[in-house]
XYZ file of C-alpha atoms in Angstrom:
414
model
C 43.383 -47.541 84.418
C 42.299 -51.074 83.583
C 42.602 -52.639 80.138
C 39.599 -54.765 79.082
C 40.401 -57.305 76.349
C 38.231 -59.715 74.369
C 39.850 -62.777 72.802
C 39.284 -65.529 70.257
C 39.597 -68.059 73.081
C 36.269 -66.815 74.591
C 38.028 -65.081 77.497
C 37.400 -61.563 78.761
C 40.649 -60.394 80.352
C 41.485 -57.471 82.608
C 44.903 -55.906 83.216
C 45.692 -52.975 85.488
C 48.537 -50.650 84.587
C 50.638 -50.105 87.721
C 53.104 -47.220 87.631
C 55.861 -47.520 90.238
C 59.532 -46.924 89.573
C 58.812 -48.963 86.465
C 55.408 -49.429 84.867
C 53.984 -52.947 84.724
C 50.801 -54.822 83.879
C 48.998 -56.780 86.607
C 46.213 -59.144 85.585
C 43.021 -58.321 87.480
C 40.517 -60.908 86.213
C 39.762 -63.537 83.575
C 36.170 -64.450 82.733
C 34.865 -67.104 80.357
C 31.108 -66.608 80.134
C 30.662 -66.586 76.366
C 30.371 -69.769 74.324
C 32.227 -68.328 71.347
C 34.960 -65.860 70.373
C 34.359 -62.298 71.558
C 33.770 -59.783 68.772
C 33.307 -56.443 70.536
C 33.542 -54.746 73.911
C 32.176 -51.386 75.084
C 32.963 -49.531 78.317
C 31.122 -46.568 79.793
C 31.096 -45.539 83.429
C 31.124 -48.639 85.604
C 29.552 -50.897 82.945
C 31.296 -53.231 80.522
C 29.353 -54.843 77.664
C 30.664 -57.722 75.566
C 29.318 -59.366 72.413
C 30.342 -62.660 70.833
C 29.452 -65.252 68.230
C 27.030 -66.931 70.666
C 24.358 -64.246 69.920
C 24.480 -62.917 73.495
C 25.481 -59.653 75.162
C 26.902 -59.861 78.685
C 26.869 -56.875 81.038
C 29.252 -56.433 83.954
C 29.154 -53.946 86.819
C 32.820 -53.232 87.472
C 32.056 -51.526 90.768
C 30.862 -54.813 92.273
C 32.912 -56.921 89.834
C 29.893 -59.069 88.966
C 27.925 -60.021 85.888
C 24.548 -58.294 86.083
C 22.547 -58.970 82.899
C 22.400 -61.007 79.701
C 20.709 -59.514 76.620
C 19.209 -61.995 74.141
C 17.694 -59.580 71.634
C 19.835 -60.647 68.645
C 19.656 -63.813 66.572
C 23.182 -63.726 65.200
C 26.764 -62.814 65.980
C 27.148 -59.506 67.836
C 29.509 -57.375 65.729
C 29.300 -53.917 67.318
C 28.494 -52.316 70.680
C 28.444 -48.639 71.652
C 27.173 -46.780 74.726
C 25.615 -43.359 74.275
C 27.605 -40.585 76.024
C 24.695 -39.773 78.359
C 24.555 -43.389 79.609
C 20.962 -43.760 78.499
C 21.217 -46.522 75.878
C 23.390 -49.304 74.541
C 23.492 -49.628 70.745
C 24.193 -53.059 69.272
C 24.446 -54.504 65.773
C 24.745 -58.064 64.546
C 24.705 -60.505 61.667
C 20.908 -60.677 61.865
C 20.788 -57.216 60.243
C 19.326 -55.574 63.349
C 20.443 -52.427 65.090
C 18.931 -52.405 68.571
C 18.794 -49.685 71.216
C 18.589 -51.001 74.796
C 17.809 -48.703 77.725
C 20.563 -48.865 80.287
C 18.524 -48.724 83.505
C 15.992 -51.446 82.702
C 17.921 -53.177 79.885
C 14.720 -53.308 77.861
C 14.650 -52.940 74.073
C 13.406 -49.514 72.991
C 14.435 -49.512 69.328
C 14.802 -52.263 66.741
C 15.625 -51.412 63.128
C 16.680 -53.200 59.960
C 19.549 -50.832 59.371
C 21.124 -52.160 56.179
C 18.373 -53.937 54.223
C 18.600 -56.958 56.470
C 22.342 -57.420 55.918
C 24.864 -57.584 58.745
C 25.613 -54.493 60.831
C 29.400 -54.506 61.145
C 30.246 -51.305 63.030
C 28.533 -48.655 65.175
C 30.036 -45.412 66.465
C 28.172 -42.879 68.604
C 28.800 -39.127 68.282
C 30.197 -37.405 71.409
C 27.038 -35.269 71.609
C 24.829 -38.353 71.841
C 22.474 -37.035 69.150
C 24.011 -38.814 66.163
C 25.403 -42.247 65.409
C 27.024 -43.904 62.416
C 26.523 -47.499 61.341
C 28.396 -49.438 58.679
C 26.894 -52.549 57.142
C 27.688 -55.366 54.761
C 25.837 -53.459 52.018
C 28.698 -50.883 52.032
C 26.320 -48.101 53.037
C 27.141 -45.604 55.779
C 23.995 -44.696 57.722
C 23.757 -41.511 59.779
C 21.224 -41.924 62.583
C 19.236 -39.246 64.367
C 19.113 -40.682 67.862
C 16.657 -38.041 69.062
C 14.000 -39.181 66.583
C 15.251 -42.743 66.274
C 15.559 -42.955 62.500
C 18.077 -42.711 59.660
C 18.868 -39.113 58.686
C 20.689 -39.968 55.445
C 22.678 -42.709 53.775
C 26.044 -42.568 52.024
C 26.826 -45.208 49.420
C 30.482 -46.236 49.684
C 30.508 -48.525 46.671
C 31.845 -45.701 44.535
C 34.839 -45.277 46.882
C 37.313 -47.656 45.257
C 39.949 -46.879 47.885
C 37.799 -48.436 50.616
C 37.439 -51.742 48.787
C 34.676 -54.227 49.459
C 34.805 -54.114 53.266
C 35.159 -50.615 54.780
C 36.356 -50.724 58.363
C 37.649 -48.684 61.341
C 34.652 -46.399 61.906
C 35.594 -44.037 64.764
C 34.660 -40.472 65.819
C 37.181 -37.817 66.769
C 36.984 -36.490 70.374
C 35.203 -33.304 69.245
C 32.928 -35.083 66.789
C 34.028 -32.988 63.798
C 35.666 -35.906 61.979
C 35.411 -39.652 61.619
C 37.626 -42.285 60.037
C 37.109 -45.034 57.482
C 39.701 -47.511 56.255
C 39.914 -49.772 53.246
C 42.269 -52.456 51.986
C 45.218 -50.093 51.396
C 43.916 -46.680 52.470
C 43.007 -44.655 55.560
C 40.603 -41.717 55.291
C 39.389 -38.894 57.509
C 35.925 -37.547 56.724
C 34.486 -34.197 57.741
C 30.992 -34.081 59.188
C 30.481 -30.540 57.910
C 31.167 -31.338 54.275
C 30.151 -35.015 54.486
C 33.141 -35.793 52.285
C 36.709 -37.058 52.499
C 39.104 -34.551 54.027
C 42.320 -36.605 54.157
C 43.146 -39.825 52.324
C 46.374 -41.782 52.800
C 47.386 -44.794 50.757
C 49.312 -47.395 52.711
C 51.518 -50.278 51.669
C 49.958 -52.477 54.334
C 46.342 -53.024 55.291
C 45.019 -50.782 58.114
C 43.715 -52.888 60.995
C 42.631 -50.409 63.698
C 42.377 -46.660 64.367
C 42.683 -44.674 67.588
C 42.299 -40.902 68.118
C 44.875 -39.265 70.417
C 43.912 -35.609 69.808
C 41.161 -33.562 68.167
C 42.941 -33.603 64.811
C 45.376 -36.487 65.149
C 44.824 -40.231 65.010
C 46.955 -43.365 64.913
C 46.468 -46.184 62.417
C 47.668 -49.686 63.262
C 48.969 -51.547 60.211
C 49.308 -55.193 59.296
C 53.108 -54.931 59.322
C 53.184 -53.985 63.020
C 53.815 -50.278 62.380
C 51.709 -47.344 63.553
C 50.917 -44.513 61.144
C 50.419 -40.954 62.425
C 47.523 -39.410 60.494
C 46.765 -35.724 61.016
C 43.873 -33.585 59.810
C 45.157 -30.868 57.436
C 42.931 -28.841 55.166
C 45.791 -27.210 53.272
C 47.065 -28.789 50.087
C 50.842 -29.176 49.876
C 53.866 -31.275 50.615
C 53.126 -31.520 54.336
C 50.110 -33.670 53.572
C 52.330 -36.242 51.894
C 54.639 -36.635 54.867
C 54.137 -39.865 56.757
C 55.279 -40.621 60.270
C 55.613 -44.253 61.344
C 56.456 -45.931 64.638
C 57.687 -49.508 64.900
C 55.365 -51.053 67.468
C 55.214 -54.853 67.042
C 56.690 -57.630 64.944
C 53.219 -58.769 63.877
C 50.135 -56.768 62.946
C 48.675 -54.266 65.389
C 45.322 -55.877 66.126
C 43.744 -53.413 68.617
C 44.556 -50.017 70.161
C 43.072 -47.760 72.838
C 44.077 -44.352 74.220
C 43.457 -42.899 77.677
C 44.823 -39.526 78.778
C 48.479 -39.690 77.683
C 48.825 -43.486 77.540
C 48.369 -45.706 74.490
C 47.724 -49.447 74.742
C 48.481 -51.659 71.734
C 48.147 -55.435 71.328
C 49.488 -57.452 68.433
C 47.847 -60.494 66.894
C 50.359 -62.693 68.742
C 49.144 -61.425 72.143
C 51.983 -58.992 72.882
C 50.596 -55.998 74.806
C 52.512 -52.741 75.204
C 51.904 -49.455 76.995
C 53.246 -46.279 75.402
C 53.619 -42.709 76.595
C 52.363 -40.467 73.785
C 54.145 -37.257 72.828
C 51.734 -35.520 70.459
C 53.961 -32.558 69.617
C 56.926 -34.661 68.557
C 54.763 -37.513 67.257
C 56.669 -39.986 69.323
C 55.767 -43.085 71.341
C 57.886 -43.973 74.367
C 57.531 -47.608 75.521
C 56.559 -48.035 79.172
C 56.067 -51.771 79.693
C 55.127 -54.944 77.874
C 53.575 -58.352 78.573
C 51.938 -61.209 76.715
C 48.292 -62.045 77.378
C 48.615 -65.591 76.045
C 45.550 -65.227 73.802
C 44.652 -63.770 70.422
C 42.934 -60.397 70.933
C 39.804 -59.315 69.078
C 38.701 -56.112 70.831
C 39.961 -53.649 73.414
C 38.689 -50.884 75.657
C 39.862 -49.007 78.752
C 38.118 -48.605 82.110
C 38.910 -45.497 84.168
C 39.414 -46.687 87.751
C 39.596 -43.198 89.265
C 35.778 -43.012 89.205
C 35.633 -45.711 91.891
C 38.025 -44.020 94.310
C 41.152 -45.402 95.921
C 39.686 -48.838 96.634
C 40.080 -49.928 93.016
C 43.213 -48.037 92.048
C 46.517 -49.792 92.498
C 48.780 -47.428 94.399
C 52.525 -47.163 94.065
C 53.206 -49.150 97.245
C 50.654 -51.915 96.672
C 53.168 -54.389 95.325
C 55.569 -53.783 98.231
C 52.806 -54.262 100.815
C 51.744 -57.503 99.178
C 55.294 -58.848 99.338
C 55.610 -57.903 103.024
C 52.325 -59.606 103.873
C 53.443 -62.764 102.166
C 56.721 -62.757 104.093
C 55.025 -62.104 107.459
C 52.817 -65.176 107.260
C 54.662 -67.941 109.210
C 55.257 -71.225 107.507
C 53.745 -74.129 109.416
C 55.147 -77.616 109.250
C 52.870 -79.774 107.241
C 52.156 -83.149 108.862
C 51.920 -86.141 106.575
C 48.387 -87.414 106.211
C 47.404 -90.449 108.284
C 47.268 -93.633 106.289
C 44.700 -96.323 106.965
C 45.504 -100.056 106.834
C 43.258 -102.309 104.805
C 43.117 -106.032 105.683
C 41.647 -108.599 103.345
C 40.067 -111.740 104.880
C 39.548 -114.857 102.823
C 36.792 -117.421 103.494
C 39.192 -120.079 104.806
C 40.720 -117.700 107.344
C 37.300 -116.489 108.422
C 36.170 -120.072 109.095
C 39.288 -121.047 111.038
C 39.214 -118.134 113.462
C 35.762 -118.807 114.992
C 36.657 -122.483 115.507
C 39.693 -121.501 117.516
C 37.743 -119.008 119.562
C 34.960 -121.512 120.290
C 37.436 -124.131 121.530
C 38.892 -121.627 123.960
C 35.497 -120.544 125.282
C 33.855 -123.997 125.487
C 34.539 -124.385 129.209
C 32.996 -120.995 129.987
C 29.793 -121.325 127.981
C 29.025 -125.069 128.240
C 26.684 -124.742 131.223
C 24.723 -121.842 129.715
C 24.295 -123.594 126.392
C 23.135 -126.897 127.992
C 20.464 -125.151 130.061
C 19.198 -123.325 127.019
C 18.982 -126.575 125.047
C 16.983 -128.270 127.841
C 14.462 -125.426 127.963
C 13.992 -125.565 124.199
C 13.409 -129.359 124.243
C 10.796 -129.021 127.019
C 8.910 -126.422 125.069
C 8.991 -128.553 121.961
C 7.675 -131.614 123.909
C 4.866 -129.554 125.372
C 3.843 -128.336 121.961
C 3.946 -131.886 120.592
C 1.707 -133.175 123.441
C -0.821 -130.453 122.827
C -0.922 -131.223 119.140
C -1.394 -134.979 119.786
C -4.259 -134.367 122.203
C -6.075 -132.137 119.758
C -5.569 -134.703 117.016
C -7.076 -137.582 119.134
C -10.141 -135.508 119.926
C -10.718 -134.888 116.247
C -10.423 -138.602 115.461
C -12.914 -139.521 118.199
C -15.433 -137.034 116.918
C -15.127 -138.525 113.447
C -15.711 -142.089 114.754
C -18.849 -141.153 116.716
C -20.557 -139.804 113.604
C -23.425 -137.297 113.471
C -25.885 -136.883 116.402
C -29.038 -139.295 116.470
C -32.618 -138.078 116.160
C -35.436 -139.009 118.681
C -36.845 -141.830 116.489
C -33.388 -143.281 116.027
C -32.784 -143.193 119.787
C -36.167 -144.977 120.517
C -35.441 -147.673 117.971
C -32.004 -148.156 119.460
C -33.468 -148.577 122.968
C -35.975 -151.140 121.728
């Protein structure tokens, strides 16, 4: 599998989990396309969608490892993204108060609603059946959407829920779609879709930051203290409901979590990323490996690489083959680069050199230069003679005056 991470530093990071004798993280890519911190990321099939504070949604085809589209339908920060399970649409919500449905094949807008009276849409979660969706807005109203008809089925006002505080968070569906979670300032709740009411409510000493389902009736809650709370769906009233199971995960708050098969990925606010092997029966997390991404995470999702075949999956012997290839390449001696010599000539030196050269070559070129000078003087004399002759003719014509008429000639003869 490949871990897809969005960060405050505007980076979209990818890490592959390699399981050899010891598990390890290998960074696969780092992309900086957004012009602001990333707020959300959604993965479905071979597509990855990211939203940020720059009002844009970027789409990546992970099969070709290229950016394919940019969606500019929002006029505010993109807060939530969710693909429908049938890969038909991408749901997005932002600070502009819009919830938009974009068709996946053409990436054209097919639905545009003011979901929460024009206030910001903070979270969107799509039901596993693809027929329903939940949206949570700044108006503290939970909207249930009928995606078949494209309208709100009913609204639930959360202002009366004092445990959720002023900013309800962590809206996620269970794998079967029978339950969903909501978290407040010091409480984590599991709601039932059948009764449309709270089924389990747990008060916590620390603020819940993120929620991740690991089974049909079991979820994990990441807390601000760095612990992970095991929260299980139980309909029976009794002492078992009051039992709390915690796991020490990080030194700082658990910012994001994601679960795939039997592996849990957690990242703290300091950038520490860990992989855990989940034991659901014993409610235990076994650490597999850890690394630091060097950035502050904001969102997390997991891409299943098995859908692409063996070309994209890192095998157990990949790291060994890479090391052998590096060792096989012969090292060539590197020659120092050739250096050019720059000479600076001053005016005095430039004048002296031609004088010396001319003195040495005077004997060789004296005859040629004298003959050339004689030819030039002859030509000049010839031109001067021609000019003098033409000038005398002009003067003579001026002295003669204008031509005489017949009467003037007769009088002159007389």
